[in-house]
Short mmCIF file of C-alpha atoms in Angstrom, two decimals:
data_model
loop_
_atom_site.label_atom_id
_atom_site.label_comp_id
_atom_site.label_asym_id
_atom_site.label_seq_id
_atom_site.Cartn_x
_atom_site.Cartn_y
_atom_site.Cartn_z
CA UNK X 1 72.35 -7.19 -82.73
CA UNK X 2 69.23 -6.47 -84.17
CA UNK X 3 67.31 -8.69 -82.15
CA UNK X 4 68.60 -6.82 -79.19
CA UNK X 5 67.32 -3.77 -80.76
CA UNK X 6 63.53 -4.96 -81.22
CA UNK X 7 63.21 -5.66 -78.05
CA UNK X 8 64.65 -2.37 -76.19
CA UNK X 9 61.71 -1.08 -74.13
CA UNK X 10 62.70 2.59 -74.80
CA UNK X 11 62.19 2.19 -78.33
CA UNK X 12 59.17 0.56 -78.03
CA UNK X 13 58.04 3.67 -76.20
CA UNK X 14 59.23 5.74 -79.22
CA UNK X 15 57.36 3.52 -81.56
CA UNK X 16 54.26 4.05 -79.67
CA UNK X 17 54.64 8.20 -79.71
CA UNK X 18 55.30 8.55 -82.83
CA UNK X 19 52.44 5.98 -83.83
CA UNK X 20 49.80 7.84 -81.58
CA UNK X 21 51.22 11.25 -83.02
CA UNK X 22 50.68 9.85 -86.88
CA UNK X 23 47.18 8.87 -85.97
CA UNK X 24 45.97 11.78 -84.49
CA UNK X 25 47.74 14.55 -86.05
CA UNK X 26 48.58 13.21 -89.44
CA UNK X 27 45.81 10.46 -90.38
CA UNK X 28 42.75 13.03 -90.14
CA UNK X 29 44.60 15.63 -93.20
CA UNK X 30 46.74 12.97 -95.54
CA UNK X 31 44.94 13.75 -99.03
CA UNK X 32 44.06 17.31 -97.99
CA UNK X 33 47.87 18.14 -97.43
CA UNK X 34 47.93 15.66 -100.58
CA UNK X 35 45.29 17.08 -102.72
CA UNK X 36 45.92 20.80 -102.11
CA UNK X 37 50.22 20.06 -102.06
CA UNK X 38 50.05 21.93 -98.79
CA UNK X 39 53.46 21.81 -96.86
CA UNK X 40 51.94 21.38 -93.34
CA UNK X 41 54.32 24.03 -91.49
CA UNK X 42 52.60 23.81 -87.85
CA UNK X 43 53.08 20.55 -87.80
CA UNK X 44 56.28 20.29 -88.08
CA UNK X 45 56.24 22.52 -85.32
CA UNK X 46 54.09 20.20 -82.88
CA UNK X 47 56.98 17.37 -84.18
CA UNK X 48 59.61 19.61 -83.22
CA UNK X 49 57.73 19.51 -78.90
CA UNK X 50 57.48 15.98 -79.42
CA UNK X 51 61.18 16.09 -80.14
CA UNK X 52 60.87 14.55 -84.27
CA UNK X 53 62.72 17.05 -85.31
CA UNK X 54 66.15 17.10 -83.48
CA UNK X 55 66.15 13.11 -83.29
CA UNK X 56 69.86 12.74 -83.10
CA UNK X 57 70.56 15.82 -81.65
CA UNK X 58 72.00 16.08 -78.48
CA UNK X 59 70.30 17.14 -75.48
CA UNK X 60 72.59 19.99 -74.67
CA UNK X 61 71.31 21.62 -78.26
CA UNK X 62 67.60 20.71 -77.22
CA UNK X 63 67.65 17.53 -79.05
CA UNK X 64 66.09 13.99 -78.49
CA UNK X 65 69.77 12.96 -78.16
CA UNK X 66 68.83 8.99 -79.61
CA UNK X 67 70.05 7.11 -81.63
CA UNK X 68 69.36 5.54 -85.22
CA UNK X 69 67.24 2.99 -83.81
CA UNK X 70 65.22 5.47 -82.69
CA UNK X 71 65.41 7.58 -85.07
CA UNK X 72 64.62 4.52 -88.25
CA UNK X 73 61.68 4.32 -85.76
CA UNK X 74 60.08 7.45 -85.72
CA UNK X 75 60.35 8.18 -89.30
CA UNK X 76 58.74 4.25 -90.28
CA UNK X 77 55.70 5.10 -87.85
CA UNK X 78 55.49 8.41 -89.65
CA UNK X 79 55.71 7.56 -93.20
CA UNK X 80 53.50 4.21 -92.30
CA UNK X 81 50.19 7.22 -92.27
CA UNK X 82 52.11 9.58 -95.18
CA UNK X 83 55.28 9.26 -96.87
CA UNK X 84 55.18 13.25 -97.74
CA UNK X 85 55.43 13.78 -93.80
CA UNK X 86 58.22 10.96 -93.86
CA UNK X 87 59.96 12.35 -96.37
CA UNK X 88 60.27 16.21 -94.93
CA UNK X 89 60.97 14.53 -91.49
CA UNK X 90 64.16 12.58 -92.90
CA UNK X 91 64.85 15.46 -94.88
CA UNK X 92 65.10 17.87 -91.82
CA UNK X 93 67.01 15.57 -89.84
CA UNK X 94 69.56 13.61 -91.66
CA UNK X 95 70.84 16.32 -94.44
CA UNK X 96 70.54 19.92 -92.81
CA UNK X 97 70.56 19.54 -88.93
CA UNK X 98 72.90 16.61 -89.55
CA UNK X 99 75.32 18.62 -91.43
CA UNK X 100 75.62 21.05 -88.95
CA UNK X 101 75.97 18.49 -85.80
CA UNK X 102 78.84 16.27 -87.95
CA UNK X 103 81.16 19.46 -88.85
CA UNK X 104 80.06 22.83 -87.14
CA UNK X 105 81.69 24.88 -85.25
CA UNK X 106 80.75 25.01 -81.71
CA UNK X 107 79.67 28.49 -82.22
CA UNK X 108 77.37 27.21 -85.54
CA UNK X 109 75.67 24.34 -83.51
CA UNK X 110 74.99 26.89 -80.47
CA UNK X 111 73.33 29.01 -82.93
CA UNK X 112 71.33 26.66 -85.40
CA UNK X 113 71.33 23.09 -83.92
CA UNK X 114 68.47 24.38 -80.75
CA UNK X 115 66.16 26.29 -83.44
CA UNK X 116 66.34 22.83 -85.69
CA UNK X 117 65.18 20.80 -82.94
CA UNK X 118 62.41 22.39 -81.68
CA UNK X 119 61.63 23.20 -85.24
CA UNK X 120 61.87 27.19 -84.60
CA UNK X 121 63.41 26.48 -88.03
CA UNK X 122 62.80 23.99 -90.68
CA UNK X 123 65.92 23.01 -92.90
CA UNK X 124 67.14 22.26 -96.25
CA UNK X 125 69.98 21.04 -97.93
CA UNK X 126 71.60 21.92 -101.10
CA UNK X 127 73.56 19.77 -103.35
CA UNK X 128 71.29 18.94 -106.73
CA UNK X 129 71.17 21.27 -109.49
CA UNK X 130 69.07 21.53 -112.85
CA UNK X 131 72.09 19.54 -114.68
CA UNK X 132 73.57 17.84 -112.00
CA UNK X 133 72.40 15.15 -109.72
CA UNK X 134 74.34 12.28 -109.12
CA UNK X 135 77.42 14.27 -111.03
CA UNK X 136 77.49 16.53 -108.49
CA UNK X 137 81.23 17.21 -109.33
CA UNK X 138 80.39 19.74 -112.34
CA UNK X 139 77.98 21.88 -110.51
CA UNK X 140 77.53 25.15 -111.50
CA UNK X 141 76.63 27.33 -108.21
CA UNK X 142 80.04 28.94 -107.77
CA UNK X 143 81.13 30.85 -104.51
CA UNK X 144 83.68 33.56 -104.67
CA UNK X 145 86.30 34.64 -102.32
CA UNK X 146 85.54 38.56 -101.99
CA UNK X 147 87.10 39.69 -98.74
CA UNK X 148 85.41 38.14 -95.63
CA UNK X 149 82.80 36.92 -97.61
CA UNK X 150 81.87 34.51 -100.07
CA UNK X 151 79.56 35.76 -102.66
CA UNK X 152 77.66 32.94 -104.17
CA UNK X 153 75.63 32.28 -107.41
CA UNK X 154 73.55 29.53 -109.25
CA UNK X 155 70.35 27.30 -108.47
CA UNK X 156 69.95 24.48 -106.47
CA UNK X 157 66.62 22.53 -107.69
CA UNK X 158 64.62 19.69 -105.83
CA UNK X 159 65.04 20.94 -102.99
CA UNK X 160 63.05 19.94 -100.11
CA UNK X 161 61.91 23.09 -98.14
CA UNK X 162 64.01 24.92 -100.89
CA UNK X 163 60.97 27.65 -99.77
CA UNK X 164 59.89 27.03 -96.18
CA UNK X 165 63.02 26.42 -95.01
CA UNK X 166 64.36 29.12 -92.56
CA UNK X 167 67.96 27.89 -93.12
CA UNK X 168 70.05 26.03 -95.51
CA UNK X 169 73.25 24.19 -96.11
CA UNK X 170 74.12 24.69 -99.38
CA UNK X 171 77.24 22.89 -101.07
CA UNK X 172 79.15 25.18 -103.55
CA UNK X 173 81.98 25.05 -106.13
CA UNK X 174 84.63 27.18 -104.62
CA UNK X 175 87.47 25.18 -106.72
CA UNK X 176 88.01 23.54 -110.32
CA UNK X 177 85.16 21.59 -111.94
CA UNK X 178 85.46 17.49 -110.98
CA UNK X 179 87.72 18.93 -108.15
CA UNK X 180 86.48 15.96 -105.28
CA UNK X 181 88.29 19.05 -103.20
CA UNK X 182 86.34 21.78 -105.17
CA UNK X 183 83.39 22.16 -103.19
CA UNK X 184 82.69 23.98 -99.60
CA UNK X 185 79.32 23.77 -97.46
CA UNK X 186 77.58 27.13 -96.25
CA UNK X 187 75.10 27.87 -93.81
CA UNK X 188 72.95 30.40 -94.96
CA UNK X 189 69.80 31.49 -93.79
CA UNK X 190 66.21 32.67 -95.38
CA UNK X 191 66.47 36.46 -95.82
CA UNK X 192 69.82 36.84 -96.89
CA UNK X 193 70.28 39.36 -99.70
CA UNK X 194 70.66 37.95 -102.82
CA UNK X 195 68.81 34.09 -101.66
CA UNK X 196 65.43 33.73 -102.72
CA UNK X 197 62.49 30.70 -103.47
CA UNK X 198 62.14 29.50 -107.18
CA UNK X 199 59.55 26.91 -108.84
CA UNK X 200 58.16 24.49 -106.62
CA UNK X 201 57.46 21.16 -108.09
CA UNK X 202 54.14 19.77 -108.86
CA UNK X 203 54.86 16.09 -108.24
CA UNK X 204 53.73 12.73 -108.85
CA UNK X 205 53.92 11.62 -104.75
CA UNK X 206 54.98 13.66 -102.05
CA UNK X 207 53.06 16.27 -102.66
CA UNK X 208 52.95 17.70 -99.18
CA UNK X 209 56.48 17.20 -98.67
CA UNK X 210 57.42 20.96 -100.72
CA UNK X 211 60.39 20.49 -103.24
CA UNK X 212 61.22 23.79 -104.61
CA UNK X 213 64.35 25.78 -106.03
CA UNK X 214 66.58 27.72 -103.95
CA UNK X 215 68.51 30.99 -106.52
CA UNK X 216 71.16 32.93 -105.43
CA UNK X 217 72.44 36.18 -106.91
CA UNK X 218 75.28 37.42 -106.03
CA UNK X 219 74.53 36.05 -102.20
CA UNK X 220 77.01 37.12 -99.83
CA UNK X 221 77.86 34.84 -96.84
CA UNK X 222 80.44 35.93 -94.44
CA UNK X 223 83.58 33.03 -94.10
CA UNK X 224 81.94 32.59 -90.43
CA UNK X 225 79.25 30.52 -91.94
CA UNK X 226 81.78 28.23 -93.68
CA UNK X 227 81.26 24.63 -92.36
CA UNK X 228 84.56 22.55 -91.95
CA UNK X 229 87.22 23.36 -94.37
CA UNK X 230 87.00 25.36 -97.46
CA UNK X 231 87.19 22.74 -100.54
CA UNK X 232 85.20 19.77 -97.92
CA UNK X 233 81.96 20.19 -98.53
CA UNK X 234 81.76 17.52 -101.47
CA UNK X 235 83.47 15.16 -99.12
CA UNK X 236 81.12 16.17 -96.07
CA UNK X 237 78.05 15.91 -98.52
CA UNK X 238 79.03 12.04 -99.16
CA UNK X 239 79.40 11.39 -95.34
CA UNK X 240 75.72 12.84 -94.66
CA UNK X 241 73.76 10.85 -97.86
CA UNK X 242 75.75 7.80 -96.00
CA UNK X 243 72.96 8.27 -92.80
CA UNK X 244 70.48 10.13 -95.31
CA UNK X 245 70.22 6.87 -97.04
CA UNK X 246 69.06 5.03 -94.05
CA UNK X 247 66.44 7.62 -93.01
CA UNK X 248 65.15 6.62 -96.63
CA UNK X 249 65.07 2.84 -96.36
CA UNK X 250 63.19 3.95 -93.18
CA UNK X 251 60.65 5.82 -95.57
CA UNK X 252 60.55 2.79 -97.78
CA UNK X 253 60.15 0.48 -94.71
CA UNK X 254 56.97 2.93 -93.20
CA UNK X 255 55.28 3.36 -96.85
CA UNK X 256 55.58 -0.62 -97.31
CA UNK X 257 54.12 -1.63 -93.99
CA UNK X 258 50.91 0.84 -94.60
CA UNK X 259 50.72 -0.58 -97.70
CA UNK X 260 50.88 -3.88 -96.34
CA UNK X 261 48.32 -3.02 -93.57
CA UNK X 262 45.88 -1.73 -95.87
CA UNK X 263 46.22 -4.98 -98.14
CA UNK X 264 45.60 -7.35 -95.19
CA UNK X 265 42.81 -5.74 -93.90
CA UNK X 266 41.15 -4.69 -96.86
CA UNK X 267 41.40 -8.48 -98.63
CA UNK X 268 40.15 -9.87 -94.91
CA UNK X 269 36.89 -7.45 -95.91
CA UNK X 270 36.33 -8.07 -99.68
CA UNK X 271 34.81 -11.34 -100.37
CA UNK X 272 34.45 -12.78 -103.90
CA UNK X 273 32.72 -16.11 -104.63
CA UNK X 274 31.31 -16.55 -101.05
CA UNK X 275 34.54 -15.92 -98.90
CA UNK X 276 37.01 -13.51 -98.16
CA UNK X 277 39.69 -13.00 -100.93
CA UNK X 278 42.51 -13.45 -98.15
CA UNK X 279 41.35 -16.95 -98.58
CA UNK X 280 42.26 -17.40 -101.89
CA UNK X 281 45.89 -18.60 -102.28
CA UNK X 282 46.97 -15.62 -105.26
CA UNK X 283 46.07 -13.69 -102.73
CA UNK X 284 47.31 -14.97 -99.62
CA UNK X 285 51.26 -15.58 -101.75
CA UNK X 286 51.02 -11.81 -102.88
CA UNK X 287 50.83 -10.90 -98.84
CA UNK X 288 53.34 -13.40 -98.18
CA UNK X 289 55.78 -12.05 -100.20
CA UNK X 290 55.50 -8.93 -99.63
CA UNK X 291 55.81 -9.43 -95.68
CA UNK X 292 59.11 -11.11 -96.31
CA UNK X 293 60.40 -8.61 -98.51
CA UNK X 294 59.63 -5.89 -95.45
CA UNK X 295 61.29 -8.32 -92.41
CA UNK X 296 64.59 -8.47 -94.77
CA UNK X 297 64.21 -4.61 -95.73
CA UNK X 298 64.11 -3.85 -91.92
CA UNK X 299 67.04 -6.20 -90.65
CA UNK X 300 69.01 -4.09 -93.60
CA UNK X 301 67.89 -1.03 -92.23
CA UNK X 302 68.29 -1.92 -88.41
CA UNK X 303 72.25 -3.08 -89.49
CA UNK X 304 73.26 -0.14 -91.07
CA UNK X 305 71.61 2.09 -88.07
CA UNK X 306 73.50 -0.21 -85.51
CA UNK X 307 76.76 0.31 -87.24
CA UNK X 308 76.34 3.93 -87.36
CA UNK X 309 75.57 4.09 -83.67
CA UNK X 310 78.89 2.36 -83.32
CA UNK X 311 80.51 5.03 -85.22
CA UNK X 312 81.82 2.38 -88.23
CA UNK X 313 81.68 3.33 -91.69
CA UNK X 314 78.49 2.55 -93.02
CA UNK X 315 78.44 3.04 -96.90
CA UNK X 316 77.81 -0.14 -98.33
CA UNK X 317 75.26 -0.85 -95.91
CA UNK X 318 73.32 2.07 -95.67
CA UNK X 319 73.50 1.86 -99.83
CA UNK X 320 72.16 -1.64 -99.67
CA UNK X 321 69.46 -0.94 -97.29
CA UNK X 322 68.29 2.65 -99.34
CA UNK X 323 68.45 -0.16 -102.45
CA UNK X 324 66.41 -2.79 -101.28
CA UNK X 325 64.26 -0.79 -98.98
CA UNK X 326 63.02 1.67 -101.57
CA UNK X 327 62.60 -1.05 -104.65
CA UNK X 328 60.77 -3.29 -102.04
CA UNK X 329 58.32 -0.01 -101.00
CA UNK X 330 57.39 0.09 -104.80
CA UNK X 331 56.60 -3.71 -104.87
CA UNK X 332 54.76 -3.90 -101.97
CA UNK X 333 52.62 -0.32 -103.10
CA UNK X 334 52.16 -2.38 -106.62
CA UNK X 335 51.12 -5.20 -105.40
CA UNK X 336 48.71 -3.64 -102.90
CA UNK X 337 47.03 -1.92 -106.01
CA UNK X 338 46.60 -5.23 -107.38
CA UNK X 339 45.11 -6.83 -103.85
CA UNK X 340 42.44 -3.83 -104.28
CA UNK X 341 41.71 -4.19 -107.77
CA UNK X 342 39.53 -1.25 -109.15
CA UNK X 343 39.11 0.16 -105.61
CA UNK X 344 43.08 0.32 -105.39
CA UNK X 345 42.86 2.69 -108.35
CA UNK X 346 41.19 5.39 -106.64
CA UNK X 347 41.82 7.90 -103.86
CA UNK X 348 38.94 6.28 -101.77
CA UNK X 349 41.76 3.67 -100.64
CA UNK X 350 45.13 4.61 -99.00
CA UNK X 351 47.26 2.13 -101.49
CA UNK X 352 47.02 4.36 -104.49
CA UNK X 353 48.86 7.65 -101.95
CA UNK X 354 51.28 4.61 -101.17
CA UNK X 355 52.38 3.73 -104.43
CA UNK X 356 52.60 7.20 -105.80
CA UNK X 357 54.98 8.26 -102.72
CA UNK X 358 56.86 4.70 -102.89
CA UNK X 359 58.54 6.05 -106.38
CA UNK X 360 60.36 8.82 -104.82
CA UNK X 361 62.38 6.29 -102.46
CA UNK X 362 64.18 4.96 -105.51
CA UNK X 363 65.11 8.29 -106.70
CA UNK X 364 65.98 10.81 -103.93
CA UNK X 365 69.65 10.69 -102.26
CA UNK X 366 70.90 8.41 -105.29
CA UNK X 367 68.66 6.14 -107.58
CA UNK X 368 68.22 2.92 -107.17
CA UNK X 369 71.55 2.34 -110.01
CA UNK X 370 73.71 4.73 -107.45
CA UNK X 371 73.13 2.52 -104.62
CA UNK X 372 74.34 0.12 -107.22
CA UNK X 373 77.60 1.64 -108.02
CA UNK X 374 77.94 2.67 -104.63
CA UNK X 375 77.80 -1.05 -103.37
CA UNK X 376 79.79 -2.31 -106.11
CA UNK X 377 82.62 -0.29 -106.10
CA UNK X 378 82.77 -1.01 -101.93
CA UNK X 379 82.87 -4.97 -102.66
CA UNK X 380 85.12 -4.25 -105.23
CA UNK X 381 87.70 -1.43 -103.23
CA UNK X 382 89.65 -4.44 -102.02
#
């Protein structure tokens, strides 16, 4: 299966795009964006022509209309030259515009999924909030049955585009607290009364990737921006970090290959003792470990993407691959550190950017101890 998948021509093709569009629109500006925590906004708007940002989109909403190979592929090339980009790429695709593809309305995708994709407007997606991550059951952003509208109230926080974004889904308690049942998705968009921008983060890594708080006060949403069911959106928001977590092992696999890249060639240039340190054999193990670690990080990634193209349930393998892919992106960044010694310790070399970003991948849509539980509990179901 995978096998078959490296060697599709078409997504060799894709690789190549999205390679050429990382090198010449992305290389040139990665510790600017970085330094200055700019959120590049126009260029997420040349990804959107290029067709980045509606990957899995069909074509009759303006999308790409790939697949997951495709789409694992553009966001590795990506996040191989900057994670941030990476990051706000998977971010776009796999919680917001994905929401709205899996359970829209017709009407909904007419109206949002064509704006996504061209990136007329950049997304975000609200589950997290200041006291509740992973225990997303006791949230406290409440929405309110108040005629033909919903009037909604609390914070979302780390948020990605919680700012920028021109539209969000936002999951809300419309039920009991720990009510699986409880919770409803809502489409609203940037300039609704009552929805405004809070902090944005000043982060370790990702810093051009904008993380920010989303408030709402006394936000009213008409029942026509209701996506699914009322008391689904908990069990919608599960389905979506199921694919989410693949577009992260994706991240993880991009931000370990640069590393790796950067580690090669830079220990092929540094000589110590009258030859080149790839020569020496610490050396030379370091880079052939962390190789290995990649290859099996990949053929986890490139499974879970091929069962979700096949439309099977993918949550213990998409949970494995987010695991392995994101603890493996922080080796490899570590270790790359270590190949560059002092140099590695500054922002004259790429590997430091690496293995600041590489943190996040363990963290965001479920540490490293969800994916844990997660996979656990699916061995364990039976």
């Amino acid at each position: 299966m995978t096998v078959k998948t490296m060697s599709n021509p078409n997504l060799q093709l894709i690789k190549e795009s999205a390679r050429d569009f990382a090198e010449t629109y992305i290389r040139p500006h990665v510790m600017e964006w970085d330094e200055s925590q700019e959120f590049p906004v126009d260029l997420f708007r040349k990804m959107g022509e290029f067709g980045f940002m509606g990957v899995l989109v069909p074509e009759k909403y303006q999308g790409a209309g790939l697949g997951y190979q495709e789409y694992i592929t553009v966001i590795e090339e990506i996040s191989r030259v900057c994670g941030s980009i990476g990051l706000s790429l998977a971010a776009h695709n796999s919680l917001c515009t994905n929401h709205i593809l899996m359970f829209g309305t017709e009407e909904q995708k007419q109206k949002y999924l064509p704006k996504l994709a061209t990136a007329e407007f950049i997304g975000a997606w609200g589950l997290t909030e200041p006291n509740t991550g992973s225990d997303a059951g006791r949230m406290k952003c409440v929405a309110e049955e108040d005629g033909d509208y919903y009037v909604l109230n609390g914070t979302k926080n780390w948020i990605t585009h919680g700012k920028s974004g021109e539209v969000a889904v936002v999951i809300a308690r419309t039920g009991e607290l720990l009510d699986s049942h409880g919770m409803t998705a809502f489409i609203v968009e940037r300039g609704t009364e009552g929805f405004k921008a809070g902090k944005k983060e000043n982060k370790l890594g990702m810093r051009a990737s904008e993380t920010a708080e989303m408030i709402f006060e006394n936000c009213r949403i008409p029942k026509s921006q209701i996506l699914g069911q009322v008391g689904d959106g908990f069990i919608q928001a599960m389905k979506i970090l199921d694919g989410g977590r693949i577009s992260i092992a994706a991240l993880s696999l991009g931000i370990a290959k640069g590393a790796l890249e950067a580690s090669i060639k830079y220990s092929k240039e540094r000589e110590q003792f009258g030859k080149p340190i790839s020569k020496f054999q610490g050396i030379s193990f370091k880079l052939a470990d962390m190789a290995t670690n990649i290859e099996a990080a990949e053929l986890l990634t490139r499974q879970a993407g091929a069962l979700k193209d096949e439309g099977q349930t993918v949550t213990r393998q998409s949970a494995m691959a987010k695991y392995f892919a994101s603890e493996t992106a922080v080796e490899v960044a570590t270790e790359s550190i270590q190949i560059h010694g002092g140099y590695g310790y500054t922002k004259d070399y790429p590997v430091e950017k690496f293995y600041r970003d590489s943190k996040l991948c363990t963290i965001g849509e479920g540490t490293s101890e969800i994916q844990k539980l997660v996979i656990s509990r699916e061995l364990l179901k039976d």
